[in-house]
Short mmCIF file of C-alpha atoms in Angstrom, two decimals:
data_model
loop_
_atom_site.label_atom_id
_atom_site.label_comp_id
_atom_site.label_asym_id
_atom_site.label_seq_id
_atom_site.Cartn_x
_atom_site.Cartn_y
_atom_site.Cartn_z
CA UNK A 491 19.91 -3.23 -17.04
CA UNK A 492 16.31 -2.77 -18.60
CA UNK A 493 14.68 0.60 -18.18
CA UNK A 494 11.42 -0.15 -15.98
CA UNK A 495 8.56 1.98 -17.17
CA UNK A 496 8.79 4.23 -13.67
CA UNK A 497 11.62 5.74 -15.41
CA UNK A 498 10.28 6.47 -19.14
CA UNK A 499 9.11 9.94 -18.76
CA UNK A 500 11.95 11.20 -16.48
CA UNK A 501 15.26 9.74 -19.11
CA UNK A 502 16.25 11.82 -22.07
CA UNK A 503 16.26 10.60 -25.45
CA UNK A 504 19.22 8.46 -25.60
CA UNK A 505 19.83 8.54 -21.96
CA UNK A 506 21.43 4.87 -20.16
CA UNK A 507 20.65 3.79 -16.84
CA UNK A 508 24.40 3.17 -15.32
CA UNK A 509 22.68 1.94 -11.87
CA UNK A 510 19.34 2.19 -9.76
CA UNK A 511 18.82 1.66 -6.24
CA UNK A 512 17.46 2.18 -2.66
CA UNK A 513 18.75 3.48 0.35
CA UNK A 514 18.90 1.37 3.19
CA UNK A 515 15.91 2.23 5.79
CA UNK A 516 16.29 0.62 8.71
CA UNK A 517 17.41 2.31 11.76
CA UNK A 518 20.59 2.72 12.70
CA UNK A 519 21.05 3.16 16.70
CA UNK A 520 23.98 6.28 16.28
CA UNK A 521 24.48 8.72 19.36
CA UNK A 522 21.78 10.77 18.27
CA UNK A 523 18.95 7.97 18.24
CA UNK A 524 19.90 6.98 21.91
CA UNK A 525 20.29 10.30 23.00
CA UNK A 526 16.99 11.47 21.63
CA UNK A 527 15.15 8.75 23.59
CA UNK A 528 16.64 9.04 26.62
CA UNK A 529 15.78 12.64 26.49
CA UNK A 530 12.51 11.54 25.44
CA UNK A 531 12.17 8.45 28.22
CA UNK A 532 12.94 11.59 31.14
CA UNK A 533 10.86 13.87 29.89
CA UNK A 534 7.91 10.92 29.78
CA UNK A 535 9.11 10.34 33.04
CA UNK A 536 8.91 14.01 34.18
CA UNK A 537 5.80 14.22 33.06
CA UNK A 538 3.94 11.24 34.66
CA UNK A 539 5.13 11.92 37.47
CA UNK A 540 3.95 15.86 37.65
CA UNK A 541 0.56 13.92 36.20
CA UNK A 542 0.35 11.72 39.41
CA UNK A 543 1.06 14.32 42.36
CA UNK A 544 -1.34 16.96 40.35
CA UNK A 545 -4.03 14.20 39.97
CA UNK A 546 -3.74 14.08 44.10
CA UNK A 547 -4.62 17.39 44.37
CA UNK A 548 -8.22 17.15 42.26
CA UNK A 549 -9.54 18.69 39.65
CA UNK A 550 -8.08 18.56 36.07
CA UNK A 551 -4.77 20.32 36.63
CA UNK A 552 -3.05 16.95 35.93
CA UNK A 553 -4.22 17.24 31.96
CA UNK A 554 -1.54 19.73 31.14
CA UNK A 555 0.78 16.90 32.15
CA UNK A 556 -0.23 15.19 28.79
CA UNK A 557 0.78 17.86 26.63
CA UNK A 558 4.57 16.84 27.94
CA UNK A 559 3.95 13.46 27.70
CA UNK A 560 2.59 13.38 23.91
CA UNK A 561 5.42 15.77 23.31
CA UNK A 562 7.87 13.07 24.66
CA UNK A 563 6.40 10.12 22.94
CA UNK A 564 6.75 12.02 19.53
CA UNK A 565 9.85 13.44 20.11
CA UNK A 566 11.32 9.54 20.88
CA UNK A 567 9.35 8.26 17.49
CA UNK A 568 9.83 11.08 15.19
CA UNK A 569 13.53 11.24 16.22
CA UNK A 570 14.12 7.28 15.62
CA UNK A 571 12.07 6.58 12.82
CA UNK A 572 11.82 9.59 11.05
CA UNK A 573 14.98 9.21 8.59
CA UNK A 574 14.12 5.36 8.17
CA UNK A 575 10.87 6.43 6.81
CA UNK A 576 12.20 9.33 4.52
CA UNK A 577 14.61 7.00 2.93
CA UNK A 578 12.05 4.65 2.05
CA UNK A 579 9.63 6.74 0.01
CA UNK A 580 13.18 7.14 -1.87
CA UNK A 581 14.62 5.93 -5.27
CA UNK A 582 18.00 6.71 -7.01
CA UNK A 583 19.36 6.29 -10.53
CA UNK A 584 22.58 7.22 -12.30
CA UNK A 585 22.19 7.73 -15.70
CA UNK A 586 25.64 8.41 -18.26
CA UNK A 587 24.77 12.12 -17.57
CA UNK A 588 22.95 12.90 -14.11
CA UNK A 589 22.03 11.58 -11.09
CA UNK A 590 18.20 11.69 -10.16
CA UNK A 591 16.62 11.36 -6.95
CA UNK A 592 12.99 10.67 -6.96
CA UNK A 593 10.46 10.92 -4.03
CA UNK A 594 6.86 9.88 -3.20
CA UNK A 595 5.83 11.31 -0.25
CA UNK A 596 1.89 11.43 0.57
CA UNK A 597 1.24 14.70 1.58
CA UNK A 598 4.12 16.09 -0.84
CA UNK A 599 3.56 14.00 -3.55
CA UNK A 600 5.89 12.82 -6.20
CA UNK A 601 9.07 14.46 -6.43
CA UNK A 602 12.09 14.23 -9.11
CA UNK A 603 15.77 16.40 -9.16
CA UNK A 604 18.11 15.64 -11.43
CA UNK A 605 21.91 16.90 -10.88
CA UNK A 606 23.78 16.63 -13.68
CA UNK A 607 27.43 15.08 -13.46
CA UNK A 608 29.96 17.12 -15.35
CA UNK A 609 33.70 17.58 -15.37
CA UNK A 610 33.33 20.19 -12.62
CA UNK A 611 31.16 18.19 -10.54
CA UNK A 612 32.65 17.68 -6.69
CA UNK A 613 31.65 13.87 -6.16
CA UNK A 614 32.69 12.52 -2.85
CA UNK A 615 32.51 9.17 -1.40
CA UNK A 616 31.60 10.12 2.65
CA UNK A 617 34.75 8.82 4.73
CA UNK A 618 32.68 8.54 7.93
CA UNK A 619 30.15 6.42 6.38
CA UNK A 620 31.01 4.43 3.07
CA UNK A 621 27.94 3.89 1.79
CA UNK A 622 27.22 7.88 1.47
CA UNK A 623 28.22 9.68 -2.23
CA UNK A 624 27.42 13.60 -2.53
CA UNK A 625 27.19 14.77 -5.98
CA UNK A 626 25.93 18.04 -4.83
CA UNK A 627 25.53 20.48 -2.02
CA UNK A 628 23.12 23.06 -1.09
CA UNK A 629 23.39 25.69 1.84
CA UNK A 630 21.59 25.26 4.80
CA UNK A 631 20.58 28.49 7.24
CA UNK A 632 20.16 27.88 10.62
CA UNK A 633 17.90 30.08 13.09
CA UNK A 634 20.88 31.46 14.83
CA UNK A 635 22.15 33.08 11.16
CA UNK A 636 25.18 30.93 10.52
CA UNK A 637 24.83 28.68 7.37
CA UNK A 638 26.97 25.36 6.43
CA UNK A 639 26.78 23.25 3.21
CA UNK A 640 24.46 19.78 3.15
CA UNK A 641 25.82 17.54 0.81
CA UNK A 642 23.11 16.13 -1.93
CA UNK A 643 23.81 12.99 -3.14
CA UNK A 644 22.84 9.22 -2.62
CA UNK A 645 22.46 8.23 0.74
CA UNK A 646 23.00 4.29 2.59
CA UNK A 647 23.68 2.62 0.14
CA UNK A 648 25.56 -0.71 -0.64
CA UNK A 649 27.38 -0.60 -3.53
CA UNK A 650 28.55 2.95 -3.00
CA UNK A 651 32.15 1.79 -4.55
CA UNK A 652 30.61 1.00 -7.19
CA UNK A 653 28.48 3.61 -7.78
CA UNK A 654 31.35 6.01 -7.23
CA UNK A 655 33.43 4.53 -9.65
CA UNK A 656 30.63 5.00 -12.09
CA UNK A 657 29.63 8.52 -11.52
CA UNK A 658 34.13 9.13 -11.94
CA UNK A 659 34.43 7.08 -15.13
CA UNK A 660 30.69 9.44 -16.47
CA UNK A 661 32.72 12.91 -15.47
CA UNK A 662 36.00 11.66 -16.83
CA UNK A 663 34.58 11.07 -20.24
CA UNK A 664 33.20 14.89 -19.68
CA UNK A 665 36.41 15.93 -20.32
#
């Protein structure tokens, strides 16, 4: 596989692209998608009809009403297409000695982290979803205090087997 010039300043001297990809971004209707937008649909719902009766009354009471109703309508988009949209400013590449993730977001820019794959690196292949492979994890605090480990790694993508395989056979040679 020929290095494409995107990649030229980011490899090492000596470096070999393994594999390169994209995650999938379309949207995936899980639990969470539906629940969000029925959540979303009642609180619209809620909201129009609070509009209405206040309307009745005169006056321009019935304006709050759109705060709740352009709080709905973004809670239903951001909530379904918000992931889809991430994952396609997204690029991954596995290189004999790290895995890079590189991001172009507008109002963040261009972004590049590299994790390196070494003999003590935990690689998993997600069970639940077999297109998933975490190379890394970070820790994640919530408001409430508690904290619980994100895995890092390359997300929806098709040839995760593959890729898996490759990132075992790079930290076996580690060794």
């Amino acid at each position: 596989m020929g290095t494409p010039t995107d990649w030229q300043d980011i490899l090492d001297q000596n470096e070999t692209i393994l594999w390169q990809g994209r995650p999938d971004a379309t949207v995936h209707w899980r639990f969470q998608q539906k629940a969000s937008l029925l959540l979303g649909s009642a609180l619209a719902m809620f909201a129009l009809i609070w509009m209405k009766i206040a309307a009745q009354d005169g006056g321009l009471s019935w304006m709050f009403g759109l705060i709740f109703l352009c709080a709905a309508i973004v809670h239903m988009i951001s909530s379904t297409y918000r992931i889809p949209y991430l994952l396609s400013k997204t690029w991954y590449l596995l290189t004999d000695t790290r895995a890079i993730v590189r991001t172009d977001f507008p109002l963040l820019g261009h972004r590049v982290k590299s994790y390196p794959i070494t003999a003590q690196s935990h690689l998993e292949l997600d069970s639940r979803h077999k297109f998933n492979i975490y190379f890394a994890t970070r820790t994640r605090r919530s408001n409430d205090g508690t904290s619980r480990e994100i895995g890092i790694g390359f997300e929806r993508i098709d040839d995760a087997e593959i890729v898996f395989g490759l990132a075992r056979k790079i930290q076996k040679e580690m060794t």
